[in-house]
Coordinates of C-alpha atoms and ligand atoms in Angstrom, one line a residue:
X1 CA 19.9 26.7 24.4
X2 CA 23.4 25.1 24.7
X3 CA 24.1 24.1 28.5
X4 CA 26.9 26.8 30.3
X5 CA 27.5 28.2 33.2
X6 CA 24.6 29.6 36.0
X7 CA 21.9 27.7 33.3
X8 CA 19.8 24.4 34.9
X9 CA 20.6 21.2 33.1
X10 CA 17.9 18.4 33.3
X11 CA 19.8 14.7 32.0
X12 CA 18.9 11.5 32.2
X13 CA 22.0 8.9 32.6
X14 CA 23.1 5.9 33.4
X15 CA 26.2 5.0 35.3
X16 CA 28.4 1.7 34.5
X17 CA 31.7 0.4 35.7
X18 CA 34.5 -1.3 33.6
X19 CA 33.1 -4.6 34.6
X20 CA 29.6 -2.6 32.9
X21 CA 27.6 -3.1 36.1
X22 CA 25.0 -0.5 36.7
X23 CA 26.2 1.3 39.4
X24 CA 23.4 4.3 39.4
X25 CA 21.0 5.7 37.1
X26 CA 18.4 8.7 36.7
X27 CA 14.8 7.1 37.9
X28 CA 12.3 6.8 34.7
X29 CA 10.6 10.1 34.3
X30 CA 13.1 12.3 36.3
X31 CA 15.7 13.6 35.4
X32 CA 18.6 14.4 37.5
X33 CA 18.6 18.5 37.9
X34 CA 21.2 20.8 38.6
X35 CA 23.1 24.1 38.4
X36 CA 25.9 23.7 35.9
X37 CA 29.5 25.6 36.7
X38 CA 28.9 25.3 40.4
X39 CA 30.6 22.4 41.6
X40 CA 27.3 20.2 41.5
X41 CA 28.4 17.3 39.5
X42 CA 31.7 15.6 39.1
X43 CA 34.4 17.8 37.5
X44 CA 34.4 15.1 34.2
X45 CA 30.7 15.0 34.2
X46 CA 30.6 18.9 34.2
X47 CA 32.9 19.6 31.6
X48 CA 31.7 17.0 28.9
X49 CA 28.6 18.7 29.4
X50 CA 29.5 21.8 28.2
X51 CA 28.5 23.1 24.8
X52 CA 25.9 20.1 25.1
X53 CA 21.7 21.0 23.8
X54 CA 18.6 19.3 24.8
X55 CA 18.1 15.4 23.3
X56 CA 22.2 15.4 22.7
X57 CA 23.6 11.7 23.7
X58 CA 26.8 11.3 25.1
X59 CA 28.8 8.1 26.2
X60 CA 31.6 9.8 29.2
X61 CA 34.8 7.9 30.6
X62 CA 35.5 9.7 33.8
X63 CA 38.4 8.5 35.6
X64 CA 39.3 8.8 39.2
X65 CA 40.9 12.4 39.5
X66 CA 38.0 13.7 37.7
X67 CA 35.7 11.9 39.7
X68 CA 35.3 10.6 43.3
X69 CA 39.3 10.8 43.8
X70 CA 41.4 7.8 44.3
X71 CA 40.5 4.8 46.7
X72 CA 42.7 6.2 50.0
X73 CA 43.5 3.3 53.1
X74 CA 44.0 6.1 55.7
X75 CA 40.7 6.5 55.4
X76 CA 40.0 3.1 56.6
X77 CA 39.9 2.3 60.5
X78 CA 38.8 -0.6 62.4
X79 CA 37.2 0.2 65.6
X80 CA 35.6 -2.5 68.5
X81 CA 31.9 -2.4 68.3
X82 CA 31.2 -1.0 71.7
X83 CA 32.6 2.2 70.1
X84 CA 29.4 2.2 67.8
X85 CA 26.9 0.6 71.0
X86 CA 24.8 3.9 70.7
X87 CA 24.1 2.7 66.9
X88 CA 20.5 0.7 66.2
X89 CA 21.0 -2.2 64.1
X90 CA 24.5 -1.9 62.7
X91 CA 24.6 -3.7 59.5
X92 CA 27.0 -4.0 56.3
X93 CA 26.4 -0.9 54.2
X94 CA 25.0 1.3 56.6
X95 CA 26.7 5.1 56.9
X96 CA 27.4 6.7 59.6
X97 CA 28.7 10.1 60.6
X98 CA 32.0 9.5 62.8
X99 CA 34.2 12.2 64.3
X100 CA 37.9 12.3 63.2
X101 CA 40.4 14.4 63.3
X102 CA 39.7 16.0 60.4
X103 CA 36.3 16.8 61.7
X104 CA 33.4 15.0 60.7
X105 CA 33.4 12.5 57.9
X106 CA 30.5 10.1 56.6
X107 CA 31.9 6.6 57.0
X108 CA 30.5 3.5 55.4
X109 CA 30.0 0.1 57.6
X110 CA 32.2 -3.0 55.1
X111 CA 33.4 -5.4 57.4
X112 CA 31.7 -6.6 60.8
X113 CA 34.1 -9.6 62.1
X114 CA 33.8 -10.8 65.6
X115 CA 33.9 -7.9 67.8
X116 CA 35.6 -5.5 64.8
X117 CA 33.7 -2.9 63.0
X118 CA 34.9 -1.5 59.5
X119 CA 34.7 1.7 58.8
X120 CA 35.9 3.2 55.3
X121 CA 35.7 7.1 54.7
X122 CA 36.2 7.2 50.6
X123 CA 33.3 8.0 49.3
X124 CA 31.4 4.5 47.4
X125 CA 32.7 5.5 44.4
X126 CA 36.3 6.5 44.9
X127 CA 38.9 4.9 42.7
X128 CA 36.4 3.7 39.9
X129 CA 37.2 4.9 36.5
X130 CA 32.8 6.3 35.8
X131 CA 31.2 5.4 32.5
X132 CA 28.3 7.5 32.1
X133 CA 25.7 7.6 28.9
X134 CA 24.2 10.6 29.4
X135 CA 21.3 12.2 27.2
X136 CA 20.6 16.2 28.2
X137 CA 16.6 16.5 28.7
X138 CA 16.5 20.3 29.2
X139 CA 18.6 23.3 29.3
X140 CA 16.7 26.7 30.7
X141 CA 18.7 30.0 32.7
X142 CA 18.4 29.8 36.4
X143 CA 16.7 32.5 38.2
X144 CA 18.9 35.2 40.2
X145 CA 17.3 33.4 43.6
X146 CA 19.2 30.3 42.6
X147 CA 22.5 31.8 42.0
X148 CA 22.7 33.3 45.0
X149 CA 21.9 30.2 46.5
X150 CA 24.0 27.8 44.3
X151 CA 21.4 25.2 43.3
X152 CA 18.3 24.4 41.3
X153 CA 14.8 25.3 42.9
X154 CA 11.8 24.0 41.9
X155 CA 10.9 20.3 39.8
X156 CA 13.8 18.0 40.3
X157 CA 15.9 21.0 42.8
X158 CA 15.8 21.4 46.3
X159 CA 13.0 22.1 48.6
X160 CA 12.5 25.5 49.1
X161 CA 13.6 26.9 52.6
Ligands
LIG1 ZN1 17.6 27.6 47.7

């Protein structure tokens, strides 16, 4: 079965950066899962996909546009940390969910300096040209339950609800 849209894809990857450090990767003996043609995966991902059949191997430059988006410094702000004091802990790294004017964004914690807290709103990945090697595990139809929901049930999907 060749993966398309409303079937559930099962892959196992690896993701690299230009520099080749291994920035994520599918744990051992599972798979990432999901519901292809529904805005699940990055559009680059998605669309090399395509076509693809169980135990094909693909190597997948993805750059920003058809990725995480480019790296954007509006959406960095610096804020005094007694704007965070109801926050346990705060440490480099740690995300948050801040109010803006855009309504709520998640915001990740990169610079604590003095009395100064860091907050940047791109997502961790955003302006990074994605080089995935991806090999498809399993290609099966989804059932009618999870198109109407829009995502996998079952081994490696969400928890039912
Ligand atoms: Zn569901």
């Amino acid at each position: 079965m060749s993966i398309a849209p409303d079937h559930v894809v099962s892959i196992h990857y690896t993701l690299r950066n230009d520099a080749g450090e291994v920035l994520d990767r599918s744990a051992d003996e599972e798979p990432l899962t999901y519901l292809h043609g529904h805005g699940n995966l990055i559009p680059g991902l998605e669309r090399a996909l395509a076509g693809k059949q169980p135990g094909d191997s693909l190597q997948v430059r993805v750059e920003p546009d058809e990725g995480y988006g480019s790296y954007d410094e509006r959406l960095v702000q610096r804020v005094p940390r007694r704007a965070l004091k109801g926050i346990q802990n705060l440490r480099l790294g740690m995300r948050l969910q801040a109010q803006t004017a855009e309504g709520a964004r998640t915001v990740t914690v990169t610079q604590l300096a003095g009395d100064l807290v860091t907050l940047d709103g791109n997502h961790p990945l955003a302006g990074q040209t994605l080089n995935f090697e991806v090999r498809v595990a399993e290609v099966r139809a989804a059932t009618a339950e999870e198109l109407a929901h829009g995502h996998v049930h079952g081994p490696g999907g969400h928890a039912h609800h």
